[in-house]
């Protein structure tokens, strides 16, 4: 075991030294645009071609470029006072003016703590919500959430990990299924029995759950308003509208009801 441990210690030393050396070399290649000689339009494409993952390549490049502006960043990394992963946390907020404070924080705090302090002082730098296709049927989802929500998610993940550990994706899927089952009119309609055609509500002002399901199903939970042959695409804020108004003898039947979005519903009643 002792020799294995010695090996590990030595390898980590080499690994960290290699990281900082690579950082320096990439910085030089960037400054003289040496990647062009190799036939690449950008440093990023060049670094990717070396076999580094997109993420790692991006980190090297942003840190190396920031070091041109704040040379102390590279020095602290080379002296192994700041790890590359901590450097990545401060790279977007580091300036020559605030460098003393943030280089010190990056040298002292564990990564999680550092992330918290940065997020607190620069909430505008916190994550923008994005979705991006990474393969035909895979999407990368990025969003910032509160610590309280993270705790809830972890709790659900624990509950969802019955036989095997559930991933965050599996946890979200279980939550989504449960939500839709409970709240999506289309899902509810699928489970309800088909409506007898001439069924009339006893109280015409009340639309029974039964009837509601039938309307949702027929109109596919989407506004039915048509304009120049095109149907409105709204699937939010939907009302059930009486085509022939109750005041003019219209009935509360499937045939006399239609889904309309709030906007088109108002339009129809105010013209
Ligand atoms: Zn109406
Ligand atoms: Zn509409």
Short mmCIF file of C-alpha atoms and ligand atoms in Angstrom, two decimals:
data_model
loop_
_atom_site.label_atom_id
_atom_site.label_comp_id
_atom_site.label_asym_id
_atom_site.label_seq_id
_atom_site.Cartn_x
_atom_site.Cartn_y
_atom_site.Cartn_z
CA UNK A 1 0.00 0.00 0.00
CA UNK A 2 2.82 2.38 0.88
CA UNK A 3 4.30 2.22 -2.61
CA UNK A 4 0.85 2.75 -4.17
CA UNK A 5 0.39 5.80 -1.97
CA UNK A 6 3.79 7.17 -2.98
CA UNK A 7 2.84 6.62 -6.59
CA UNK A 8 -0.44 8.51 -6.14
CA UNK A 9 1.30 11.44 -4.44
CA UNK A 10 3.89 11.65 -7.19
CA UNK A 11 1.26 11.43 -9.94
CA UNK A 12 -0.84 14.20 -8.43
CA UNK A 13 2.25 16.39 -8.36
CA UNK A 14 2.92 15.67 -12.02
CA UNK A 15 -0.76 16.14 -12.84
CA UNK A 16 -0.94 19.58 -11.23
CA UNK A 17 2.34 20.65 -12.81
CA UNK A 18 1.12 19.45 -16.20
CA UNK A 19 -2.08 21.48 -15.81
CA UNK A 20 -0.22 24.70 -15.10
CA UNK A 21 2.33 24.07 -17.86
CA UNK A 22 -0.46 23.42 -20.32
CA UNK A 23 -2.09 26.64 -19.21
CA UNK A 24 1.10 28.59 -20.00
CA UNK A 25 1.62 26.94 -23.37
CA UNK A 26 -1.99 27.54 -24.41
CA UNK A 27 -1.68 31.17 -23.39
CA UNK A 28 1.33 31.59 -25.69
CA UNK A 29 -0.37 29.79 -28.55
CA UNK A 30 -3.37 32.05 -28.04
CA UNK A 31 -1.31 35.26 -28.05
CA UNK A 32 0.57 34.43 -31.26
CA UNK A 33 -2.49 32.74 -32.78
CA UNK A 34 -0.40 29.62 -33.28
CA UNK A 35 -3.53 27.48 -33.72
CA UNK A 36 -3.95 28.96 -37.22
CA UNK A 37 -0.70 27.34 -38.34
CA UNK A 38 -2.24 24.04 -37.32
CA UNK A 39 -5.28 24.78 -39.47
CA UNK A 40 -7.77 25.81 -36.77
CA UNK A 41 -9.93 28.92 -36.80
CA UNK A 42 -10.06 29.24 -33.03
CA UNK A 43 -8.06 28.26 -30.00
CA UNK A 44 -11.10 26.39 -28.79
CA UNK A 45 -11.26 24.14 -31.87
CA UNK A 46 -7.53 23.57 -31.58
CA UNK A 47 -7.68 22.56 -27.91
CA UNK A 48 -10.63 20.26 -28.63
CA UNK A 49 -8.57 18.62 -31.37
CA UNK A 50 -5.91 17.79 -28.79
CA UNK A 51 -8.44 15.47 -27.19
CA UNK A 52 -9.68 17.57 -24.27
CA UNK A 53 -13.38 17.65 -23.52
CA UNK A 54 -15.39 20.76 -24.38
CA UNK A 55 -15.66 21.68 -20.73
CA UNK A 56 -11.99 21.30 -19.90
CA UNK A 57 -10.96 23.14 -23.07
CA UNK A 58 -13.27 26.00 -22.22
CA UNK A 59 -11.89 26.26 -18.69
CA UNK A 60 -8.27 26.33 -19.84
CA UNK A 61 -9.01 29.03 -22.36
CA UNK A 62 -11.05 31.33 -20.11
CA UNK A 63 -8.51 31.06 -17.30
CA UNK A 64 -5.59 31.62 -19.65
CA UNK A 65 -7.24 34.70 -21.19
CA UNK A 66 -8.12 36.13 -17.80
CA UNK A 67 -4.48 35.69 -16.77
CA UNK A 68 -3.45 38.15 -19.48
CA UNK A 69 -5.61 40.75 -17.75
CA UNK A 70 -4.81 39.59 -14.21
CA UNK A 71 -1.33 37.96 -14.30
CA UNK A 72 -1.48 37.19 -10.58
CA UNK A 73 -4.12 34.55 -11.33
CA UNK A 74 -1.67 32.45 -13.33
CA UNK A 75 1.08 32.98 -10.76
CA UNK A 76 -1.15 31.78 -7.94
CA UNK A 77 -2.16 28.74 -9.99
CA UNK A 78 1.47 27.97 -10.79
CA UNK A 79 2.38 28.23 -7.12
CA UNK A 80 -0.49 25.81 -6.51
CA UNK A 81 -2.17 28.21 -4.16
CA UNK A 82 -5.29 28.25 -6.31
CA UNK A 83 -6.67 25.14 -7.96
CA UNK A 84 -7.92 25.26 -11.53
CA UNK A 85 -11.43 24.40 -10.38
CA UNK A 86 -11.43 27.36 -7.97
CA UNK A 87 -9.95 29.59 -10.66
CA UNK A 88 -12.88 28.65 -12.87
CA UNK A 89 -15.32 29.86 -10.21
CA UNK A 90 -13.86 33.38 -10.04
CA UNK A 91 -12.77 33.79 -13.64
CA UNK A 92 -15.93 35.57 -14.83
CA UNK A 93 -15.93 38.13 -12.02
CA UNK A 94 -12.19 38.73 -11.57
CA UNK A 95 -10.86 42.17 -12.51
CA UNK A 96 -7.53 43.96 -11.88
CA UNK A 97 -9.42 46.12 -9.34
CA UNK A 98 -10.96 43.32 -7.25
CA UNK A 99 -8.17 40.76 -7.66
CA UNK A 100 -6.79 40.99 -4.11
CA UNK A 101 -10.06 40.05 -2.54
CA UNK A 102 -11.04 37.26 -4.95
CA UNK A 103 -7.62 35.66 -5.36
CA UNK A 104 -7.43 35.40 -1.61
CA UNK A 105 -10.90 33.90 -1.39
CA UNK A 106 -10.04 31.39 -4.13
CA UNK A 107 -6.87 30.41 -2.29
CA UNK A 108 -8.62 29.90 1.04
CA UNK A 109 -12.15 28.65 0.50
CA UNK A 110 -13.26 25.21 -0.60
CA UNK A 111 -14.95 25.28 -4.01
CA UNK A 112 -18.55 25.07 -2.73
CA UNK A 113 -18.03 27.93 -0.29
CA UNK A 114 -16.35 30.01 -2.96
CA UNK A 115 -19.27 29.44 -5.34
CA UNK A 116 -21.69 30.63 -2.67
CA UNK A 117 -19.76 33.82 -1.93
CA UNK A 118 -19.44 34.64 -5.64
CA UNK A 119 -23.15 33.97 -6.24
CA UNK A 120 -24.06 36.20 -3.33
CA UNK A 121 -22.01 39.15 -4.53
CA UNK A 122 -22.72 38.70 -8.22
CA UNK A 123 -26.26 37.35 -8.50
CA UNK A 124 -26.41 38.68 -12.08
CA UNK A 125 -23.62 36.25 -12.99
CA UNK A 126 -25.70 33.36 -11.78
CA UNK A 127 -26.90 30.87 -14.35
CA UNK A 128 -29.21 31.83 -17.19
CA UNK A 129 -31.92 29.29 -18.00
CA UNK A 130 -31.01 27.51 -21.20
CA UNK A 131 -31.87 24.32 -23.05
CA UNK A 132 -29.54 23.04 -25.75
CA UNK A 133 -29.64 19.91 -27.88
CA UNK A 134 -26.56 17.74 -27.34
CA UNK A 135 -27.81 14.76 -29.37
CA UNK A 136 -30.95 13.96 -31.32
CA UNK A 137 -33.04 13.20 -28.26
CA UNK A 138 -30.89 14.61 -25.49
CA UNK A 139 -31.07 18.12 -24.16
CA UNK A 140 -28.77 19.90 -21.78
CA UNK A 141 -30.78 21.94 -19.28
CA UNK A 142 -29.12 24.70 -17.33
CA UNK A 143 -30.75 26.75 -14.59
CA UNK A 144 -30.04 28.45 -11.33
CA UNK A 145 -32.11 27.33 -8.34
CA UNK A 146 -32.34 28.30 -4.68
CA UNK A 147 -30.65 26.24 -2.00
CA UNK A 148 -34.11 25.50 -0.56
CA UNK A 149 -35.26 23.99 -3.85
CA UNK A 150 -32.07 21.96 -4.09
CA UNK A 151 -32.85 20.48 -0.67
CA UNK A 152 -36.35 19.54 -1.82
CA UNK A 153 -34.96 17.93 -4.97
CA UNK A 154 -32.44 15.93 -2.95
CA UNK A 155 -35.21 14.78 -0.64
CA UNK A 156 -37.31 13.61 -3.59
CA UNK A 157 -34.23 11.94 -5.05
CA UNK A 158 -33.83 10.02 -1.76
CA UNK A 159 -37.46 8.94 -1.86
CA UNK A 160 -37.20 7.98 -5.50
CA UNK A 161 -34.10 5.85 -4.85
CA UNK A 162 -36.05 2.74 -3.90
CA UNK A 163 -34.23 -0.19 -5.44
CA UNK A 164 -31.33 1.65 -7.02
CA UNK A 165 -29.99 5.18 -6.72
CA UNK A 166 -32.10 7.54 -8.83
CA UNK A 167 -30.30 10.11 -10.98
CA UNK A 168 -31.48 13.70 -10.96
CA UNK A 169 -32.98 13.08 -14.40
CA UNK A 170 -35.00 10.12 -13.10
CA UNK A 171 -36.10 12.22 -10.14
CA UNK A 172 -37.31 15.04 -12.39
CA UNK A 173 -39.12 12.59 -14.63
CA UNK A 174 -40.94 11.02 -11.67
CA UNK A 175 -41.95 14.48 -10.48
CA UNK A 176 -43.15 15.49 -13.94
CA UNK A 177 -45.21 12.32 -14.36
CA UNK A 178 -46.84 12.78 -11.00
CA UNK A 179 -47.63 16.41 -11.71
CA UNK A 180 -49.12 15.73 -15.12
CA UNK A 181 -51.19 12.84 -13.83
CA UNK A 182 -52.64 15.11 -11.21
CA UNK A 183 -52.98 18.38 -13.10
CA UNK A 184 -52.94 17.91 -16.86
CA UNK A 185 -56.54 18.05 -18.16
CA UNK A 186 -55.49 15.89 -21.12
CA UNK A 187 -54.14 13.14 -18.85
CA UNK A 188 -57.26 13.31 -16.70
CA UNK A 189 -59.45 13.15 -19.79
CA UNK A 190 -57.67 9.98 -20.93
CA UNK A 191 -58.73 8.26 -17.73
CA UNK A 192 -62.36 9.47 -17.73
CA UNK A 193 -65.16 7.47 -19.32
CA UNK A 194 -66.52 8.65 -22.67
CA UNK A 195 -69.33 11.16 -22.40
CA UNK A 196 -72.89 10.28 -23.35
CA UNK A 197 -73.60 12.66 -26.27
CA UNK A 198 -76.81 14.27 -25.04
CA UNK A 199 -75.82 14.54 -21.42
CA UNK A 200 -76.89 17.91 -20.02
CA UNK A 201 -75.65 19.36 -16.74
CA UNK A 202 -78.29 19.84 -14.08
CA UNK A 203 -76.95 23.25 -13.21
CA UNK A 204 -75.96 24.83 -16.54
CA UNK A 205 -73.56 27.27 -14.82
CA UNK A 206 -71.46 24.45 -13.42
CA UNK A 207 -69.27 22.48 -15.78
CA UNK A 208 -68.76 19.03 -14.27
CA UNK A 209 -65.33 17.47 -14.14
CA UNK A 210 -66.74 14.88 -16.51
CA UNK A 211 -67.71 17.48 -19.09
CA UNK A 212 -64.49 19.43 -18.58
CA UNK A 213 -62.49 16.30 -19.40
CA UNK A 214 -64.48 15.74 -22.57
CA UNK A 215 -63.92 19.34 -23.74
CA UNK A 216 -60.18 19.18 -22.95
CA UNK A 217 -59.84 15.92 -24.82
CA UNK A 218 -61.74 17.02 -27.92
CA UNK A 219 -59.92 20.39 -28.11
CA UNK A 220 -56.57 18.85 -27.13
CA UNK A 221 -56.15 21.37 -24.29
CA UNK A 222 -55.51 24.17 -26.78
CA UNK A 223 -57.38 27.36 -27.72
CA UNK A 224 -59.83 26.69 -30.56
CA UNK A 225 -59.91 30.22 -31.97
CA UNK A 226 -59.23 30.31 -35.71
CA UNK A 227 -57.88 33.22 -37.66
CA UNK A 228 -57.41 33.01 -41.42
CA UNK A 229 -57.53 29.25 -41.19
CA UNK A 230 -54.82 29.11 -38.52
CA UNK A 231 -55.61 27.87 -35.05
CA UNK A 232 -54.35 29.76 -32.01
CA UNK A 233 -51.51 27.80 -30.40
CA UNK A 234 -52.11 28.89 -26.81
CA UNK A 235 -52.06 26.08 -24.26
CA UNK A 236 -51.98 28.25 -21.16
CA UNK A 237 -54.70 30.26 -19.43
CA UNK A 238 -57.58 28.42 -21.10
CA UNK A 239 -61.27 29.09 -20.39
CA UNK A 240 -64.30 27.03 -21.30
CA UNK A 241 -66.64 29.16 -23.42
CA UNK A 242 -70.31 28.68 -24.28
CA UNK A 243 -70.63 29.00 -28.04
CA UNK A 244 -74.33 29.90 -27.78
CA UNK A 245 -74.58 31.91 -24.53
CA UNK A 246 -76.68 30.58 -21.65
CA UNK A 247 -78.63 33.87 -21.76
CA UNK A 248 -79.75 33.02 -25.30
CA UNK A 249 -80.78 29.48 -24.45
CA UNK A 250 -77.38 27.83 -24.99
CA UNK A 251 -76.81 24.61 -23.07
CA UNK A 252 -73.92 23.25 -21.11
CA UNK A 253 -73.18 20.34 -23.42
CA UNK A 254 -70.01 19.19 -25.10
CA UNK A 255 -71.27 20.49 -28.44
CA UNK A 256 -71.87 24.00 -27.08
CA UNK A 257 -68.55 24.33 -25.26
CA UNK A 258 -65.13 25.27 -26.58
CA UNK A 259 -61.70 26.03 -25.14
CA UNK A 260 -60.45 29.58 -25.60
CA UNK A 261 -57.39 31.35 -24.32
CA UNK A 262 -58.00 34.38 -22.08
CA UNK A 263 -57.19 36.79 -24.91
CA UNK A 264 -59.51 35.26 -27.49
CA UNK A 265 -62.20 34.68 -24.89
CA UNK A 266 -62.25 38.38 -24.01
CA UNK A 267 -62.17 39.35 -27.65
CA UNK A 268 -65.21 37.22 -28.35
CA UNK A 269 -67.25 38.67 -25.51
CA UNK A 270 -66.38 42.28 -26.20
CA UNK A 271 -67.09 42.65 -29.82
ZN1 LIG B 1 -67.28 32.70 -23.02
ZN1 LIG B 2 -56.37 31.88 -28.45
#
